[in-house]
Coordinates of C-alpha atoms and ligand atoms in Angstrom, one line a residue:
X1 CA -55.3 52.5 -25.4
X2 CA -56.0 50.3 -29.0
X3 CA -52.3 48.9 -29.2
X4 CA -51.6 46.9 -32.2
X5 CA -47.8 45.4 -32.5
X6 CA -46.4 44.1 -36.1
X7 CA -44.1 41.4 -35.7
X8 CA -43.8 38.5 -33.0
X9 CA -39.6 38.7 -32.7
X10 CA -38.0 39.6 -30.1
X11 CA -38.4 43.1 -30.0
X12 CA -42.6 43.0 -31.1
X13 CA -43.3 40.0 -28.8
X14 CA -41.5 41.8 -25.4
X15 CA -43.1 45.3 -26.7
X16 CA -46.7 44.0 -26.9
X17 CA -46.4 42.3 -23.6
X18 CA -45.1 45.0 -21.8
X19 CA -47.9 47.4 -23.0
X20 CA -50.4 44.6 -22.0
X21 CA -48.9 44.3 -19.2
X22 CA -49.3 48.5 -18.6
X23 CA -53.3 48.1 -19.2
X24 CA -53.5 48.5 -22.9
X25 CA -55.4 46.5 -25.2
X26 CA -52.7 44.6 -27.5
X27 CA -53.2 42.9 -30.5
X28 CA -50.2 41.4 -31.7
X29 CA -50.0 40.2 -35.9
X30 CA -47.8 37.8 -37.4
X31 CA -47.5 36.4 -40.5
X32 CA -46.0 33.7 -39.5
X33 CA -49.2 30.9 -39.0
X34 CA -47.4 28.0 -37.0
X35 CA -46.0 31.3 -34.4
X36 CA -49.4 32.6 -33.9
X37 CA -50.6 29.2 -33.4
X38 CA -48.1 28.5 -30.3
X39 CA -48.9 31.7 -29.3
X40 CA -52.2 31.7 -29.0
X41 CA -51.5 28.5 -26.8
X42 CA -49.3 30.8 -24.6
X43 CA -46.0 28.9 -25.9
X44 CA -43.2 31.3 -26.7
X45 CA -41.2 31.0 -30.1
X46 CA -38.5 32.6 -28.4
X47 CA -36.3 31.8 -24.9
X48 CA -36.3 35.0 -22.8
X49 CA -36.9 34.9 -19.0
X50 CA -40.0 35.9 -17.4
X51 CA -41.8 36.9 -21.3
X52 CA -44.2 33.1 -21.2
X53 CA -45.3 34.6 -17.6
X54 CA -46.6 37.7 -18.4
X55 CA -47.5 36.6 -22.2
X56 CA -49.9 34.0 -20.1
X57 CA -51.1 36.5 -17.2
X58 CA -52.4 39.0 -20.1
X59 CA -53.9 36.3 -22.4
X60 CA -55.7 35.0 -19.0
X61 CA -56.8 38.9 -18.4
X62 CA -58.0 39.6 -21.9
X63 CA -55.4 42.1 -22.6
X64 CA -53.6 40.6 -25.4
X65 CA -54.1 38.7 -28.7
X66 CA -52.5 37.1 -31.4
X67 CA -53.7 37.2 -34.9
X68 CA -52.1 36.5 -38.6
X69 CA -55.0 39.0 -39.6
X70 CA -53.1 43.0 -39.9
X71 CA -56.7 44.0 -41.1
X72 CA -58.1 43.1 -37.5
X73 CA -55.1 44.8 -36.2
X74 CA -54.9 48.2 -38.1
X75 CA -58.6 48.5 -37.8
X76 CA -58.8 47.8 -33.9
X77 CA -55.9 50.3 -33.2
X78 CA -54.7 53.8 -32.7
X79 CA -51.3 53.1 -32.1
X80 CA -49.4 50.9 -34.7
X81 CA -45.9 49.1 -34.1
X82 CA -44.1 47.9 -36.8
X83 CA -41.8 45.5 -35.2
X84 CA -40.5 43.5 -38.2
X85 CA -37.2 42.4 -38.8
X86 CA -34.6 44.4 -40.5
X87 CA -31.7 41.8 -41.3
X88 CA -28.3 43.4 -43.3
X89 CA -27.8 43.0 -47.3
X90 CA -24.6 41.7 -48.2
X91 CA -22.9 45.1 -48.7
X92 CA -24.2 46.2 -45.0
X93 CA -27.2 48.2 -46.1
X94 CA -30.0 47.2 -44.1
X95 CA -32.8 45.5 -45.9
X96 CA -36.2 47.3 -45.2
X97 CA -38.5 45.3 -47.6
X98 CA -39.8 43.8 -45.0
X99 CA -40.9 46.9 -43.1
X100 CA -42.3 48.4 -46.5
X101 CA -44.7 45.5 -47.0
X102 CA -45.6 46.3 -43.4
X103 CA -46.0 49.9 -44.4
X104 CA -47.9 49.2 -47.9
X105 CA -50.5 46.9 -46.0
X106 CA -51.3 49.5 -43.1
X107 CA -51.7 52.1 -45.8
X108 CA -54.3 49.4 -47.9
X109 CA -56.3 48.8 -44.4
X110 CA -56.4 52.2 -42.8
X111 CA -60.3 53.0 -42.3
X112 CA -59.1 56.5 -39.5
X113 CA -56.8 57.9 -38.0
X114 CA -53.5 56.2 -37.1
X115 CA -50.0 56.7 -35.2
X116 CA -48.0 54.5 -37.2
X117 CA -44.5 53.7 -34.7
X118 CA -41.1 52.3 -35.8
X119 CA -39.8 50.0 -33.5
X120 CA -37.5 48.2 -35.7
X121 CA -33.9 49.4 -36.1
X122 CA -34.2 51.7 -38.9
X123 CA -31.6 54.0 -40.8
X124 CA -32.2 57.7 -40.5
X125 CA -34.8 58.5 -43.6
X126 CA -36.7 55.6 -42.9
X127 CA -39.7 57.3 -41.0
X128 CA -40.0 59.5 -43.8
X129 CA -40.3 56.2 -46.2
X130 CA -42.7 54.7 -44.4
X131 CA -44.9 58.0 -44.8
X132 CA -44.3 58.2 -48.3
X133 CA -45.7 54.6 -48.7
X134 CA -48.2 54.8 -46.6
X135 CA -49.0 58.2 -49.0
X136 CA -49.2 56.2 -51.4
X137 CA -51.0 53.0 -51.2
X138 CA -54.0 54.5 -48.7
X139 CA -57.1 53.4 -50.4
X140 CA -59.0 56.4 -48.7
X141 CA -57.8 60.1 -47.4
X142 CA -57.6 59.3 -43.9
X143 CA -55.0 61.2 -41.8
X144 CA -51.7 59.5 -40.0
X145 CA -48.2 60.2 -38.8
X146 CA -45.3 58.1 -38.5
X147 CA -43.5 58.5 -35.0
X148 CA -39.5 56.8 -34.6
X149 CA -39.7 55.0 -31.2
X150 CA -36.4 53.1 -31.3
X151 CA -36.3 50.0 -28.7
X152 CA -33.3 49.4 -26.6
X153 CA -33.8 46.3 -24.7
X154 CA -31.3 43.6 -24.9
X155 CA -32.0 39.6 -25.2
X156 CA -31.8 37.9 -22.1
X157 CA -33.1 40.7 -20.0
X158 CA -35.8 42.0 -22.9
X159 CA -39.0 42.1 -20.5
X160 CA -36.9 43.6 -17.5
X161 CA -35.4 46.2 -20.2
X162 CA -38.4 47.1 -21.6
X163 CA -40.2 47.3 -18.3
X164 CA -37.2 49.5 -16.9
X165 CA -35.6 51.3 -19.7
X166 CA -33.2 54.0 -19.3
X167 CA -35.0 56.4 -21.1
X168 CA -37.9 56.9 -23.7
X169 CA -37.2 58.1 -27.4
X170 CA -40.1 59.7 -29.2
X171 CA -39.3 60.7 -32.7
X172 CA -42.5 62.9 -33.7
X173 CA -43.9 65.3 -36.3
X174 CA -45.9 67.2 -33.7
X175 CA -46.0 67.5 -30.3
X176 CA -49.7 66.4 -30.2
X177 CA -48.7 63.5 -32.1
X178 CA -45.5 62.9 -29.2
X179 CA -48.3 63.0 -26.4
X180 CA -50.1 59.9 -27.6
X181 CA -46.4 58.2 -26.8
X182 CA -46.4 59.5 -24.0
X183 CA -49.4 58.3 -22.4
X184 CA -48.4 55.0 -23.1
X185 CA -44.9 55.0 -21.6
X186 CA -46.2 57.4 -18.7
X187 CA -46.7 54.3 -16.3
X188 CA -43.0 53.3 -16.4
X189 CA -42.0 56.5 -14.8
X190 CA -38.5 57.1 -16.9
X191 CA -36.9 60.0 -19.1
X192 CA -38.8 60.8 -21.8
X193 CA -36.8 62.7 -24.8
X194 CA -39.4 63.7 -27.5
X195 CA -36.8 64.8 -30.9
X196 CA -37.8 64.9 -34.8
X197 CA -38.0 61.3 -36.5
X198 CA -34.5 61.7 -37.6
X199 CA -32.6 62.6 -34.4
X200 CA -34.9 59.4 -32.8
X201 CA -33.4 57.2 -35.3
X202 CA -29.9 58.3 -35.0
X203 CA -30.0 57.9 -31.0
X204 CA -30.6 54.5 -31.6
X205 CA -27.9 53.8 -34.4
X206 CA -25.2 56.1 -32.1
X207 CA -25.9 54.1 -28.9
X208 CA -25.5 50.9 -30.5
X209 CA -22.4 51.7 -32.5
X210 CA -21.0 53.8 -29.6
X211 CA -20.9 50.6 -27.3
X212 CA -20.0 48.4 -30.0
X213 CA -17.0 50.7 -29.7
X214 CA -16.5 50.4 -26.4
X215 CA -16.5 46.7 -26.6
X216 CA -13.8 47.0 -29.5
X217 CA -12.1 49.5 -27.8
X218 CA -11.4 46.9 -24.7
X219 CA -10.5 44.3 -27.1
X220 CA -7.4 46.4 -28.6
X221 CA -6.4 47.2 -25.2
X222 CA -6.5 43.3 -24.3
X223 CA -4.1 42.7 -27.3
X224 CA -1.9 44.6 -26.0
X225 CA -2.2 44.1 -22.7
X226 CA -1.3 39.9 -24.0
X227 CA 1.6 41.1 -25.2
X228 CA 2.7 43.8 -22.2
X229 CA 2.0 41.5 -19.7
X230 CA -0.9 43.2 -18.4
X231 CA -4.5 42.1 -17.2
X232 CA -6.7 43.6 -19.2
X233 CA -9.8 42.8 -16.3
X234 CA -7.7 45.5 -14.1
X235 CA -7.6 47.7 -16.8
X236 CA -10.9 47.9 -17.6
X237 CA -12.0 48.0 -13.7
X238 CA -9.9 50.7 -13.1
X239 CA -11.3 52.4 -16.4
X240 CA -14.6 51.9 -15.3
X241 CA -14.3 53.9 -11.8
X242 CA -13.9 56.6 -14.3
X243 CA -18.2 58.1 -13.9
X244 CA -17.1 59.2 -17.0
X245 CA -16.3 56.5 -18.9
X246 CA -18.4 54.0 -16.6
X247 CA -18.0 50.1 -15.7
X248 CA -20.3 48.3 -18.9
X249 CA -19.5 47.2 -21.9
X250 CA -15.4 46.8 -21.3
X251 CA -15.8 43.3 -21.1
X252 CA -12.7 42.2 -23.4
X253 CA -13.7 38.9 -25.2
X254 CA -14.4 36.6 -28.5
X255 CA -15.8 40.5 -29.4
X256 CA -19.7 41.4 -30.2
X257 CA -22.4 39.3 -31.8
X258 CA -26.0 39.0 -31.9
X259 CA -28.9 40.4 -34.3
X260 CA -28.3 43.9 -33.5
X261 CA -24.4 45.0 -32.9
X262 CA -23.0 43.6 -35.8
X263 CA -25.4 44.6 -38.5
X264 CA -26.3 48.1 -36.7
X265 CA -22.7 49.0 -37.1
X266 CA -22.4 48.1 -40.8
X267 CA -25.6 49.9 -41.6
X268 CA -24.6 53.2 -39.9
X269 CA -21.4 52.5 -41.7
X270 CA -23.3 52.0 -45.0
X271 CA -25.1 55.5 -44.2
X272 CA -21.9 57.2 -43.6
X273 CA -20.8 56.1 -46.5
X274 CA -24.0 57.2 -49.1
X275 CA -23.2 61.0 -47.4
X276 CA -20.0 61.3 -48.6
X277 CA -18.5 61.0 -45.0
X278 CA -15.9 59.6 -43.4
X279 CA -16.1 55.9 -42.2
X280 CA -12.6 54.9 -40.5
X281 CA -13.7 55.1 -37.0
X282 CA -16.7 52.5 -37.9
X283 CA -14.4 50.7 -39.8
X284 CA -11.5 49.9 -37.0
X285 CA -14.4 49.1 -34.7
X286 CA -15.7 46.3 -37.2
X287 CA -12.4 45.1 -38.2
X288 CA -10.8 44.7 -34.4
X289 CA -14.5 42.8 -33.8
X290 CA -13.8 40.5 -37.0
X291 CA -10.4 39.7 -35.8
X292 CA -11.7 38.3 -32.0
X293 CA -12.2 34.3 -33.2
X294 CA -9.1 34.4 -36.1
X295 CA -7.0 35.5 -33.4
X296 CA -8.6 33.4 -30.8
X297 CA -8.4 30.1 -33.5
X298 CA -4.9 30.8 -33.7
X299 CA -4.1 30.8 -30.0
X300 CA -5.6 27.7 -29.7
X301 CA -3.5 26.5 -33.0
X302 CA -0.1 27.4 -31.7
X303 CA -0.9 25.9 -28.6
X304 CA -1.2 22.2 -30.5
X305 CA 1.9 23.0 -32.4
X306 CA 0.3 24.7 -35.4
X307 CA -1.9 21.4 -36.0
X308 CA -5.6 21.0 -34.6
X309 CA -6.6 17.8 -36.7
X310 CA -8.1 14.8 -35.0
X311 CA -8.2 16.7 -31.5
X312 CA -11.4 16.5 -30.3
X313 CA -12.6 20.5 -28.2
X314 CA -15.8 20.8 -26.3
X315 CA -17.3 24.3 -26.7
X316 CA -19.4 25.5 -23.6
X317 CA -21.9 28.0 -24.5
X318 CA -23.7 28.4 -28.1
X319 CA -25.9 31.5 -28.3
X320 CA -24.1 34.5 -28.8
X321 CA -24.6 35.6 -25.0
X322 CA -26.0 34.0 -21.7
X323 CA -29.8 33.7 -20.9
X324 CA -31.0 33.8 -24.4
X325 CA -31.4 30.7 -27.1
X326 CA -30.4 33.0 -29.9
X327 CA -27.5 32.4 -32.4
X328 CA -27.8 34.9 -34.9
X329 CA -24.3 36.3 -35.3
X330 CA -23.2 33.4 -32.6
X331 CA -18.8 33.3 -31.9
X332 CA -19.6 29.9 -31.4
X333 CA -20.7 29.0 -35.3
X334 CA -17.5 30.7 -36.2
X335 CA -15.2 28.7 -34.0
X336 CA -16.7 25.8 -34.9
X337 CA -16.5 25.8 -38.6
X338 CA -12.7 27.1 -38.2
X339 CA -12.0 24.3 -36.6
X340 CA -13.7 21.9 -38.1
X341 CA -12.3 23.2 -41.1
X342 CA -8.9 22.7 -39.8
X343 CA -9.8 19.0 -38.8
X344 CA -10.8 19.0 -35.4
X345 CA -13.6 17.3 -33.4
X346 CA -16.4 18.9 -32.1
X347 CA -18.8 18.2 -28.6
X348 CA -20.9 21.0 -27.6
X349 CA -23.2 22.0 -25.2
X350 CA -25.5 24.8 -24.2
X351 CA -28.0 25.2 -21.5
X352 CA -30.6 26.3 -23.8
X353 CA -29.6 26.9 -27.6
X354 CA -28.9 23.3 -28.1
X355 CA -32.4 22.9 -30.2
X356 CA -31.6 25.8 -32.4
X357 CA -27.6 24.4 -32.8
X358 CA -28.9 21.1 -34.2
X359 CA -30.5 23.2 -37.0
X360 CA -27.4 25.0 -38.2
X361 CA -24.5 22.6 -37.0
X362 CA -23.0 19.8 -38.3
X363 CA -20.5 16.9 -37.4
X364 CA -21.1 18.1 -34.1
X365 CA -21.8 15.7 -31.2
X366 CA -24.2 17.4 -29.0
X367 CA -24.1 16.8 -24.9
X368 CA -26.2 16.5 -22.4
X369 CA -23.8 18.8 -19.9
X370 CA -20.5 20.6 -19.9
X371 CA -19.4 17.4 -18.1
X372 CA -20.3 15.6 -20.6
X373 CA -19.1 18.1 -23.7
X374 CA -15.7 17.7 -21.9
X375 CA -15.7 13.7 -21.9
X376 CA -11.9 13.1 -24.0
X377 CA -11.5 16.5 -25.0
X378 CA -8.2 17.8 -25.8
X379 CA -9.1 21.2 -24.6
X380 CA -12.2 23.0 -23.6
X381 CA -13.1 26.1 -25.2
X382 CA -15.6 28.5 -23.0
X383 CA -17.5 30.7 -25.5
X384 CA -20.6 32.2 -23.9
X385 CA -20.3 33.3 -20.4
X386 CA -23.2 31.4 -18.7
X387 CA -23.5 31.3 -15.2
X388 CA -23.5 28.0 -14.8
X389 CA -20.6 28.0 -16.3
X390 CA -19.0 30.1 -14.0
X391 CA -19.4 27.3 -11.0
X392 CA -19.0 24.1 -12.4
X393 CA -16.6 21.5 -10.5
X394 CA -13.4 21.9 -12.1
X395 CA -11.9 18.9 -10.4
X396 CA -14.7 17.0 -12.1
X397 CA -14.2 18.4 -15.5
X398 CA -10.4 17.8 -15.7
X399 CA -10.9 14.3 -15.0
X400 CA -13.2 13.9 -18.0
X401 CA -10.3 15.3 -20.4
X402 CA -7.5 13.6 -22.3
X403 CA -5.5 16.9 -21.6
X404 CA -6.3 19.9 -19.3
X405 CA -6.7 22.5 -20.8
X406 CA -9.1 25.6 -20.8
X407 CA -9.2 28.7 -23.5
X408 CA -11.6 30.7 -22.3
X409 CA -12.9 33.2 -24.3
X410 CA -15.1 35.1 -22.2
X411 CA -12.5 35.6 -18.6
X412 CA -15.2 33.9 -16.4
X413 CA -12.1 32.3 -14.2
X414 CA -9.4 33.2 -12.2
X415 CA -6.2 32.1 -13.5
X416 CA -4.9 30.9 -10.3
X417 CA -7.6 29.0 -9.0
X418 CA -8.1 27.0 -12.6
X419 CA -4.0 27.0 -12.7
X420 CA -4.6 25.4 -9.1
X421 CA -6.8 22.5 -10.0
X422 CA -3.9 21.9 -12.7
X423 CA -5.5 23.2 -15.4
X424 CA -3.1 25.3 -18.6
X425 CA -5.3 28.0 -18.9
X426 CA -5.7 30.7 -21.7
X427 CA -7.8 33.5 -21.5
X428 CA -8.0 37.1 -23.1
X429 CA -5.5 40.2 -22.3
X430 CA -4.5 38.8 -19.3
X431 CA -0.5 37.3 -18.8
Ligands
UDX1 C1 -35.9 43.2 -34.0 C2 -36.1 44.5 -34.7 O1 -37.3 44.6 -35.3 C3 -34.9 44.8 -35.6 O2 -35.1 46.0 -36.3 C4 -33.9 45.0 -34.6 O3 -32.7 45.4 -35.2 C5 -33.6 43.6 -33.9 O4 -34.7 43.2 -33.3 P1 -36.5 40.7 -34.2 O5 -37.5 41.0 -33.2 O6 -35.3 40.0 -33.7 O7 -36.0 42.1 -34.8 O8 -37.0 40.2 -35.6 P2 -37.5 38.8 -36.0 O9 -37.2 37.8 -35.0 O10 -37.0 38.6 -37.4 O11 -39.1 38.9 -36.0 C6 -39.8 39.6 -36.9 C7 -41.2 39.0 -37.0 O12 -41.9 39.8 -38.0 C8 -41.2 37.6 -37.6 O13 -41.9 36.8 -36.7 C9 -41.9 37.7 -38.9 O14 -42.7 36.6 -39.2 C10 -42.7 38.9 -38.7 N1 -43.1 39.6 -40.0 C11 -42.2 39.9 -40.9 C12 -44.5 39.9 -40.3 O15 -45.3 39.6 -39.4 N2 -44.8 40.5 -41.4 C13 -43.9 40.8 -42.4 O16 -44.2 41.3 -43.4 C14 -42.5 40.5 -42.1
UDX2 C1 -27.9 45.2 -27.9 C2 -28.0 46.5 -27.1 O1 -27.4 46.3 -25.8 C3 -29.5 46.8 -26.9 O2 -29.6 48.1 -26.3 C4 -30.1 46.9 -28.3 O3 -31.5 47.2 -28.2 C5 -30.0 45.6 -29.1 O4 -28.6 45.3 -29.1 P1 -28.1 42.6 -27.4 O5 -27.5 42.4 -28.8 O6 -29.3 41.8 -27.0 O7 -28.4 44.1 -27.1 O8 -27.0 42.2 -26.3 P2 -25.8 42.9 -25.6 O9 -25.9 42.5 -24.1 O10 -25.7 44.3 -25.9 O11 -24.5 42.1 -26.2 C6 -24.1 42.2 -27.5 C7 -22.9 41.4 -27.8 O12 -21.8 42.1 -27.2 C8 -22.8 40.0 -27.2 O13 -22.2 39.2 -28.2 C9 -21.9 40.2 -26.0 O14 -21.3 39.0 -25.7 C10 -21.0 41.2 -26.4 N1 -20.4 42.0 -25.3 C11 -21.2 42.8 -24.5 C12 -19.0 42.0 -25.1 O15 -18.3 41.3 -25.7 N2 -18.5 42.7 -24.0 C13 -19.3 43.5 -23.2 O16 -18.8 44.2 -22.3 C14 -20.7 43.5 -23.5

C-alpha cells in the first residue's frame, strides 16, 4: 500500500519505518529542511535503538523516502498519517494548530480518494475537526474519511513497541473504511479493536491517564510507606502478583515525565473540564506528580542542614527515562534549577542526552562519566534509571566524593549493599 506519514518525530519517524519495514511503500514529509536532509542521509534526528537500522535497510530497499514536499506525499498515497506534534497551551489545552495546517494542506492537495489517519495524541472531537477542515479547504469534490489510529509506543523501545504492540485501535466511520487499517496492521498479527473515531481517541487519552495514575498512585503509597517504615518496592511487588492489578507501572520515583504523560493528563483534564465534569481524580494524580522533585529537593535540603549553597551534586541520568536522548518534561531540568537556585553546584552526566542538555542547561559542568560527574561531589543524585547506572563500581565512585552520599531517585540499589560500601543512602518509600 501508498503510505504517506506527516511528521518525522518520534511517533511519525518509528510509524513510517515500521510500515516500510511491513512491505509498504512510505513516503515520509517534513517541514523541517535540515531533518529531511539528515534523513535522506540515513542519520536519525532522534536517539531510539534499532530505528537508524531499519530506517537504512528500507532506504537501501526502496521502501521509504523522505521529502519536505506534502504535495508529493498526498498525491502518491492512499493512506495518510498525520503525525505532528501536539504540545500543551499554558492552561493544559492541547494545541492542535499544528495538526490543522496539516489538515488544511491535505485538503488543498487532494487530487482522489484518501484515508486521512490521526496518529498524533488528539482530544476526543478532533477527528471530526480535521474532517470539517479538510471540508472545507478541498480545492475539488474528491471523497475522504478521517480514521483515529492512536499510537502507543513508548521512547526507548518505540520500534520494538510499534513492531509488537499490544493491540490495534481503529477509530472508523465505516467498516469499509476500518479494513484499509486493517490490511496494513494485518502482518503484525495482534488484537485489532475497530470503535467510532471518538471511542479511538478516548482509549488513548484513558490508557495514558490511567497509568499516569498508577504511577501516582505508587508514589502516595511511597510517602507513606517513608513515614511507616515500610518499603514501598515490597509493596508494589506484592501488589503486582495481584493479575489484576499487574507488576508495571508501580515503580515509585522522582514521578512521570516525558512528551506524553504529563501533557496527556492535563488535556484530558482540560476536556473534563469544558463538559461540565468532575476533575478531582485527574487532579490528585497531577498534583502528587508535581510534588515528586519539591519533596525530593527538600530531602536532600534537610539532609545539609537546611542549606545546599556552595555544595557541589552530580546528577546521573538527564533524559526523562533510560534509552532515549529526550528531555522534554525531564526531572532532571527541575532538580537542577532548584538547586541551583538555592546555590548549589552542578556536574552532570548522561549516557546519551548530554548533546541535548548543553542546549537547555546552564552553569552546569558536563562529564565525561558518572565517575567523573562524581569527582568532589557532596552528594550524588541518581535521576534516570539507566542501566549502566545500575552496575557501576561503587567503591570507585565513593572515592571520587568529598562526602558519600547517594539520593537516589529512581530505587536502582539495594540499601544494604550501597550502606555496605559506606555509602548514607536515600532513596524513595523505603526506611
Ligand atoms: C508525537 C505525537 O504526534 C504527539 O501527538 C504525541 O502526543 C507525542 O508524540 P512527536 O513525534 O514527539 O509527537 O512530535 P515532534 O517531535 O514534535 O515531531 C513532529 C514533527 O512534525 C516535527 O519534525 C515537525 O517539523 C513536523 N511538522 C510539524 C510538520 O512536518 N508539519 C507541520 O505543519 C508541523
Ligand atoms: C508513554 C506511554 O507508555 C506510551 O504508551 C505512550 O504512547 C506515550 O507515553 P513514554 O512517555 O515514552 O510512553 O514513557 P514511559 O515508559 O511510559 O514513561 C513515562 C514516565 O513515567 C517516565 O518519566 C518514567 O520514568 C515514568 N515512570 C514509568 C515511573 O515513574 N514509574 C513507572 O513505573 C513507569
Amino acid at each position: 500500500m501508498n503510505v504517506c506519514v506527516i511528521g518525522t518525530g518520534y511517533v511519525g519517524l518509528v510509524t513510517g519505518a515500521t510500515f516500510a519495514d511491513l512491505g509498504n511503500e512510505v513516503i515520509c514529509v517534513d517541514k523541517d529542511e535540515s531533518k529531511i536532509e539528515r534523513l535522506k542521509r540515513a542519520e536519525m534526528p532522534i536517539y531510539e535503538p534499532g530505528l537508524e537500522e531499519i530506517v537504512r535497510r528500507n532506504m537501501e530497499e526502496g521502501r521509504i523516502s523522505f521529502t519536505t514536499d506534502i504535495a508529493e506525499g498526498v498525491k502518491r498515497s492512499l493512506v495518510i498519517f498525520i503525525a505532528v506534534g501536539t504540545p500543551p497551551k499554558d492552561n493544559g489545552e492541547t494545541d492542535l494548530s499544528q495538526v490543522e495546517s496539516v489538515a488544511k494542506e491535505i485538503a488543498y492537495h487532494m487530487d482522489s480518494y484518501k484515508i486521512v489517519v490521526n496518529k498524533s495524541t488528539v482530544p476526543v472531537g478532533t477527528g471530526d475537526l480535521v474532517r470539517r477542515i479538510i471540508e472545507q479547504h478541498r480545492r475539488r469534490q474528491v471523497d475522504f474519511d478521517v480514521v483515529s489510529n492512536p499510537e502507543f509506543l513508548k521512547e526507548g523501545s518505540a520500534v520494538y513497541d510499534s513492531m509488537h504492540p499490544d493491540r490495534i485501535v481503529i477509530g472508523a466511520p465505516s467498516q469499509h473504511v476500518a479494513m484499509a487499517l486493517l490490511e496494513l496492521y494485518a502482518p503484525l498479527e495482534v488484537p485489532m479493536l475497530i470503535t467510532d473515531v471518538e471511542s479511538a481517541e478516548m482509549i488513548k487519552y484513558a490508557s495514558n491517564a490511567f497509568l499516569a495514575t498508577k504511577i501516582s498512585f505508587i508514589n502516595a503509597i511511597a510517602n507513606i510507606c517513608e513515614k511507616a517504615g515500610a518499603d514501598v518496592m515490597l509493596v508494589a511487588k506484592g501488589m503486582g502478583y495481584d493479575k489484576r492489578i499487574g507488576h508495571e507501572f508501580l515503580q515509585a520515583g522522582l514521578g512521570f515525565g516525558g512528551s506524553c504523560f504529563p501533557k496527556d493528563t492535563l488535556s484530558l483534564r482540560h476536556v473534563t473540564r469544558k463538559f461540565g465534569e468532575d476533575s478531582s481524580l485527574l487532579d490528585a494524580v497531577l498534583a502528587i506528580n508535581e510534588d515528586r522533585v519539591p519533596r525530593f529537593v527538600r530531602r536532600i535540603e534537610q539532609r545539609f542542614a537546611g542549606d545546599v549553597s556552595g555544595k557541589t551534586f552530580g546528577i546521573l541520568g538527564l533524559a526523562f527515562k533510560p534509552n532515549t536522548d529526550d528531555l522534554r518534561e525531564a526531572k532532571s531540568l527541575e532538580i537542577i534549577r532548584l538547586l541551583q537556585e538555592k546555590g548549589a553546584r552542578i556536574r552532570a552526566y548522561d549516557p546519551v542526552a548530554m548533546e541535548n542538555a548543553k542546549a537547555v542547561l546552564e552553569n552546569v559542568t558536563f562529564s565525561k562519566s558518572a565517575y567523573d560527574a562524581a569527582e568532589g561531589t557532596d552528594a550524588v543524585i541518581i535521576v534516570t534509571d539507566w542501566n549502566e547506572f545500575k552496575l557501576l563500581n561503587l567503591e570507585k565512585l565513593r572515592e571520587k566524593m568529598r562526602q558519600p552520599i547517594i539520593f537516589d531517585g529512581r530505587n536502582i540499589y539495594q540499601p544494604e549493599r550501597v550502606r555496605k560500601y559506606g555509602f548514607e543512602y536515600f532513596s524513595i518509600g523505603r526506611p
